[in-house]
PDB file of C-alpha atoms in Angstrom:
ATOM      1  CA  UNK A  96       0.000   0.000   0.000  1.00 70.00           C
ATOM      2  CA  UNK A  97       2.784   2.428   1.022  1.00 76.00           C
ATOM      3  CA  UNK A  98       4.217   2.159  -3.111  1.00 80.00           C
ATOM      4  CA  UNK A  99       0.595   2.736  -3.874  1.00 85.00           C
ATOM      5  CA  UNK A 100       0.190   6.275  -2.150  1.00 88.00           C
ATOM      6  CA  UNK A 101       3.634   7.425  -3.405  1.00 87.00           C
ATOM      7  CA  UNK A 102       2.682   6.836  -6.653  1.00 89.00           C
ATOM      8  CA  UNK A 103      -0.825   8.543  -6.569  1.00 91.00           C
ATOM      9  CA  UNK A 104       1.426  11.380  -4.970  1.00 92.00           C
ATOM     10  CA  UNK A 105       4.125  11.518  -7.782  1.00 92.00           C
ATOM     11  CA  UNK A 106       1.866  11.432 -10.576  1.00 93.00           C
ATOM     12  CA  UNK A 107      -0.334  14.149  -8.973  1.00 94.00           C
ATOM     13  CA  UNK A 108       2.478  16.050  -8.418  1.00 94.00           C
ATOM     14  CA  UNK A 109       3.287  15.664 -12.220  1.00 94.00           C
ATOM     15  CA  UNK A 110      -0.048  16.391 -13.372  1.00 94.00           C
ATOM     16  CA  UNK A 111       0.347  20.128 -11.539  1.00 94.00           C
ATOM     17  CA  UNK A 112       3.801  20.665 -11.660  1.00 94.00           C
ATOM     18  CA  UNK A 113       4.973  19.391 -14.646  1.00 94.00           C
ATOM     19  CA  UNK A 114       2.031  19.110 -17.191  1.00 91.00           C
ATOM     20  CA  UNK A 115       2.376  19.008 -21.085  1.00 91.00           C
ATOM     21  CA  UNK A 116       6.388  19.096 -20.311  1.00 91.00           C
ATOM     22  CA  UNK A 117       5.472  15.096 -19.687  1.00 93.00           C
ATOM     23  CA  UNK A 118       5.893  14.642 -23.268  1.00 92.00           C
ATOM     24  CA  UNK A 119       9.534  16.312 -23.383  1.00 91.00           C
ATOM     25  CA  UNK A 120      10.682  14.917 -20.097  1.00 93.00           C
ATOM     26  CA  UNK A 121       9.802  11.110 -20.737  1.00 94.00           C
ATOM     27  CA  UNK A 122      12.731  10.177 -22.736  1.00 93.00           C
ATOM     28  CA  UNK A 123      15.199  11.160 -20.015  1.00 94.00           C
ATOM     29  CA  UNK A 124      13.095   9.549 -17.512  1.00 96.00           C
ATOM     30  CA  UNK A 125      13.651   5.798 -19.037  1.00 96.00           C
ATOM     31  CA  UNK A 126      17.559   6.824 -18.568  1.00 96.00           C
ATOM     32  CA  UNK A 127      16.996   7.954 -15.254  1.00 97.00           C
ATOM     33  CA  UNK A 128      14.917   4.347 -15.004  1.00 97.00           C
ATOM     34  CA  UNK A 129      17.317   2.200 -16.078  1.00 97.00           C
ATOM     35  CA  UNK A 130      20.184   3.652 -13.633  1.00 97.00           C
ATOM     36  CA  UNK A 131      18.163   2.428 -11.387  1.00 97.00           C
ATOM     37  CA  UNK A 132      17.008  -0.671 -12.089  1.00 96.00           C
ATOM     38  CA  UNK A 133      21.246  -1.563 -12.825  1.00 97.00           C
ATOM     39  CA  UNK A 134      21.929  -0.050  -9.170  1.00 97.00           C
ATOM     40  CA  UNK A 135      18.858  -1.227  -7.667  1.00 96.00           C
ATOM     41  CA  UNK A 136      20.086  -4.883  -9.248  1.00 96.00           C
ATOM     42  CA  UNK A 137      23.689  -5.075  -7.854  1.00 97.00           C
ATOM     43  CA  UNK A 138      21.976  -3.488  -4.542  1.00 96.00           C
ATOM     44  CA  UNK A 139      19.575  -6.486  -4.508  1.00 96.00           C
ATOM     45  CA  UNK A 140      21.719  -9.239  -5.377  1.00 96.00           C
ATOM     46  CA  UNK A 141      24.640  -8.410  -2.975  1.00 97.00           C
ATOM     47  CA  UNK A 142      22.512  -8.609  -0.542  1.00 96.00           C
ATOM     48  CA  UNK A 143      22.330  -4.577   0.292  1.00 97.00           C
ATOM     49  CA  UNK A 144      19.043  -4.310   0.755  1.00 96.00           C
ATOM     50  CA  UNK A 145      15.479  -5.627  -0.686  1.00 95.00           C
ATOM     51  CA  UNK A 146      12.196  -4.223  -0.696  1.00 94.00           C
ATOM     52  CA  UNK A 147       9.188  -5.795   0.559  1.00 90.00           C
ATOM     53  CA  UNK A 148       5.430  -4.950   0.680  1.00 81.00           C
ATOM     54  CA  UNK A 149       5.604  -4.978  -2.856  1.00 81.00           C
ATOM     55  CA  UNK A 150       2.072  -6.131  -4.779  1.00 83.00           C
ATOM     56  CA  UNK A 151       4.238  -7.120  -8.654  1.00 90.00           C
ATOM     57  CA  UNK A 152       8.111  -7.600  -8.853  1.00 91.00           C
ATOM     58  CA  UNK A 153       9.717  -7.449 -11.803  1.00 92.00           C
ATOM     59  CA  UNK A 154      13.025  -9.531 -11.051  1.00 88.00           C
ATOM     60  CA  UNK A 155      13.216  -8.467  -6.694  1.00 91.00           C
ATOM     61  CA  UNK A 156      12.236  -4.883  -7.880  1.00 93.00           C
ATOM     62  CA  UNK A 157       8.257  -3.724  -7.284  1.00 93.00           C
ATOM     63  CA  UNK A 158       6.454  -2.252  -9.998  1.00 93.00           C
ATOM     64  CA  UNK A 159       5.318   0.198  -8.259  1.00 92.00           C
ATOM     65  CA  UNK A 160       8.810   1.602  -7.032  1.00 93.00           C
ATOM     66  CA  UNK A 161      10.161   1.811 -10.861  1.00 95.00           C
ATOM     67  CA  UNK A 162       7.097   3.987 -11.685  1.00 95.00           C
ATOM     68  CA  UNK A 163       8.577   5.906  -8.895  1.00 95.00           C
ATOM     69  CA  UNK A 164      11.685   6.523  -9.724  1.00 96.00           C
ATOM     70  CA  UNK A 165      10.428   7.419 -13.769  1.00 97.00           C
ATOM     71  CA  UNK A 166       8.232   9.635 -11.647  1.00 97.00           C
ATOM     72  CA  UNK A 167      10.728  11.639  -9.804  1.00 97.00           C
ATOM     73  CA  UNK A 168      13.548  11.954 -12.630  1.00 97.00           C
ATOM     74  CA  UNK A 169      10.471  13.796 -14.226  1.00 96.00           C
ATOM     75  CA  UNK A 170       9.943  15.789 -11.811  1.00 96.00           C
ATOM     76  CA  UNK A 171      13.741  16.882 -11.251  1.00 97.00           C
ATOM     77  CA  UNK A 172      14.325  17.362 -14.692  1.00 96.00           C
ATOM     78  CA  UNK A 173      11.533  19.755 -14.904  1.00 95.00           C
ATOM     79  CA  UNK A 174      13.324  22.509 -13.190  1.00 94.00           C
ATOM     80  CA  UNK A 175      16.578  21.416 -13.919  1.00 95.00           C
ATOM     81  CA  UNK A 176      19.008  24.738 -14.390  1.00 94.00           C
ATOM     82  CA  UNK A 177      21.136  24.702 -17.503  1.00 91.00           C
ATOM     83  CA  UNK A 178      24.212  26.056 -15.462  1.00 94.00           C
ATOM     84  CA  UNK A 179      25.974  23.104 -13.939  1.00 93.00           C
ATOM     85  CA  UNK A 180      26.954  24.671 -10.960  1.00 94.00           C
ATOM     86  CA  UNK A 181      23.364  25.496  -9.714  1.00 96.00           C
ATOM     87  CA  UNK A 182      22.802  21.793 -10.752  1.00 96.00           C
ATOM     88  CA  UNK A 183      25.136  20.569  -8.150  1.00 97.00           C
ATOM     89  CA  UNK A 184      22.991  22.315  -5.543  1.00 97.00           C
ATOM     90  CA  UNK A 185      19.514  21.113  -6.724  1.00 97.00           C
ATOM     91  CA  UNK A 186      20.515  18.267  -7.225  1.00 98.00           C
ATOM     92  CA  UNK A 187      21.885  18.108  -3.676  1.00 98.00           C
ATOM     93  CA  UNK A 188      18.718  19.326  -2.117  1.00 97.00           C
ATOM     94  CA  UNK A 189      16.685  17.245  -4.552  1.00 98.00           C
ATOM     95  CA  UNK A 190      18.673  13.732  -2.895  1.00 98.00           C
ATOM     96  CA  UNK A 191      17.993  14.838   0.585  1.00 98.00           C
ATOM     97  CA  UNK A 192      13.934  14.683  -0.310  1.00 97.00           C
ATOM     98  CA  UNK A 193      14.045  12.094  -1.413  1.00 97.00           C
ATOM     99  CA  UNK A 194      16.089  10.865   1.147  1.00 98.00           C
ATOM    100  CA  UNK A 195      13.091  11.616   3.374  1.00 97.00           C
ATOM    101  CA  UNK A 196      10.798   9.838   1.391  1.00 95.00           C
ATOM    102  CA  UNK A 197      13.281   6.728   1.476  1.00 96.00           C
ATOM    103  CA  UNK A 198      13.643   7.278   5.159  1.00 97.00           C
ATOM    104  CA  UNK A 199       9.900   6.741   5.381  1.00 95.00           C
ATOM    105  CA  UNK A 200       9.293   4.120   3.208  1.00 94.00           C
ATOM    106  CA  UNK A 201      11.687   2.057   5.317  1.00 95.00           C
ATOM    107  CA  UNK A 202      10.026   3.412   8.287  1.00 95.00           C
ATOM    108  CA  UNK A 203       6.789   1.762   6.996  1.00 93.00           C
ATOM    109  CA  UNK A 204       8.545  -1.690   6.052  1.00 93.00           C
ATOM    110  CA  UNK A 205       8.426  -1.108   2.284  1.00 92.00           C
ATOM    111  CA  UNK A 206      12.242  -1.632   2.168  1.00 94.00           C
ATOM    112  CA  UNK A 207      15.389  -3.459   4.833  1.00 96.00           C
ATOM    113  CA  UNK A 208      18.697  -3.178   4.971  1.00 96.00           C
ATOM    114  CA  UNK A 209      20.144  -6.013   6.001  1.00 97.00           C
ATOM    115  CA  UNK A 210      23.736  -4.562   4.844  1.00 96.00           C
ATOM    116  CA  UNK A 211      23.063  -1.004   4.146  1.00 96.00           C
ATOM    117  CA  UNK A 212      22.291   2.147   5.860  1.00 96.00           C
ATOM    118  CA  UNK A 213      20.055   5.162   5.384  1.00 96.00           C
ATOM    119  CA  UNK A 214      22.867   7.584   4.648  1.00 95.00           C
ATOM    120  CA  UNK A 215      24.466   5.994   2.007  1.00 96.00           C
ATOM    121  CA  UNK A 216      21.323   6.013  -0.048  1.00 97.00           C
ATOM    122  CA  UNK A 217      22.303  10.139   0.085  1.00 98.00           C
ATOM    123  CA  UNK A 218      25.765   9.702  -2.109  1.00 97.00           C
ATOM    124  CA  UNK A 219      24.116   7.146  -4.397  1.00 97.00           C
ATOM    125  CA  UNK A 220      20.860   9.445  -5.112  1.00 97.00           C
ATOM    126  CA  UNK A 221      23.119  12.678  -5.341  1.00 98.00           C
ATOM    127  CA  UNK A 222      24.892  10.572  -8.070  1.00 98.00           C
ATOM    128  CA  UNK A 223      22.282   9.014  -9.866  1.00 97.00           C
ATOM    129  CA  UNK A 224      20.755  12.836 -10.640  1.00 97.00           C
ATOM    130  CA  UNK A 225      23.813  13.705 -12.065  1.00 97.00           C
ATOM    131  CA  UNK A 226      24.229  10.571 -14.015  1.00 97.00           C
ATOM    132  CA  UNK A 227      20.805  11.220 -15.266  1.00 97.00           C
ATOM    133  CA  UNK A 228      21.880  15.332 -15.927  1.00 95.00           C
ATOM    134  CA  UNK A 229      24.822  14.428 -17.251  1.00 96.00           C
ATOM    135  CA  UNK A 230      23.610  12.026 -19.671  1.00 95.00           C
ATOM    136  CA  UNK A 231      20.675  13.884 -20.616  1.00 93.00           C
ATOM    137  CA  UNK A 232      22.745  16.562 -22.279  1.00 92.00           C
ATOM    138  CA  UNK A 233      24.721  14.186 -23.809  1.00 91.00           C
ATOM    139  CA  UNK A 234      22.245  12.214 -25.940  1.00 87.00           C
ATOM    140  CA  UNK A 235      20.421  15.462 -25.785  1.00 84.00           C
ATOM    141  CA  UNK A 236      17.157  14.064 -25.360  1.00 76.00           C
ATOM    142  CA  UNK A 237      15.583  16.820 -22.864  1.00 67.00           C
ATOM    143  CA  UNK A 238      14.937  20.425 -24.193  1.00 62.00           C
ATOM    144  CA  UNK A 239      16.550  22.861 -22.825  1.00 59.00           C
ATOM    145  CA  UNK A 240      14.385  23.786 -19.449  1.00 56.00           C
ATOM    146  CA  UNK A 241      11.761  27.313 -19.215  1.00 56.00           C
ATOM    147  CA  UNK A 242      13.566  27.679 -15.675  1.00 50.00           C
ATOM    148  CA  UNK A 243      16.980  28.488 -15.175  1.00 43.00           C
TER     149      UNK A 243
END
């Protein structure tokens, strides 16, 4: 149930926040998807951590939490700045959110860590963003952003 209401949440937050941009921002959201699902992977079968209270798994991963996470790299690459030095600091503050929101899901059971803990989760977020940035502009798949 707890994947359930943070999805209603992220895609409600999309459907204000983000809008028509949906259709610009998808692209780099499958990148920002399959960083995860290669982390998530290693984190899983090393024994890291796992998630549980999951309704579908694909592989040890739940559905729900991959909508998620296409969910959120939407959301931060909506207001992405172009400048990479104001990117470093979103994306810092962006990792501590959802730091919080991994903080409660394990809270709530949806996730252990048997071999883990909460902080590292921090550097490996803060990362991830700028993989996704980084990458992003690369390929070039996301428009440049209204917001700077």
């Amino acid at each position: 149930m707890h994947y359930v209401i943070y999805t209603l949440l992220d895609w409600g937050l999309i459907y204000f926040f983000v809008g028509k941009r949906f259709f610009l921002l998808w692209k780099t959201a499958l990148i920002g998807l399959a960083i995860a699902v290669i982390v998530d992977y290693f984190g899983i079968k090393y024994n890291l951590y796992y998630y549980t209270k999951g309704y579908v798994y694909i592989g040890k991963q739940p559905v729900f939490a991959l909508i998620n996470v296409f969910a959120n790299v939407i959301l931060y690459m909506n207001w992405l700045p172009r400048q990479w030095h104001k990117r470093f600091l979103y994306s810092a503050y962006v990792s501590v959110l959802l730091l919080a929101v991994e903080a409660a899901m394990y809270r709530a059971g949806a996730i252990q860590y048997p071999n883990w803990q909460l902080w590292y989760s921090y550097f490996l977020l803060n990362a991830g963003l700028l993989l996704v940035a980084f990458l992003s502009d690369l390929l070039k798949v996301t428009p440049p952003t209204k917001l700077t």
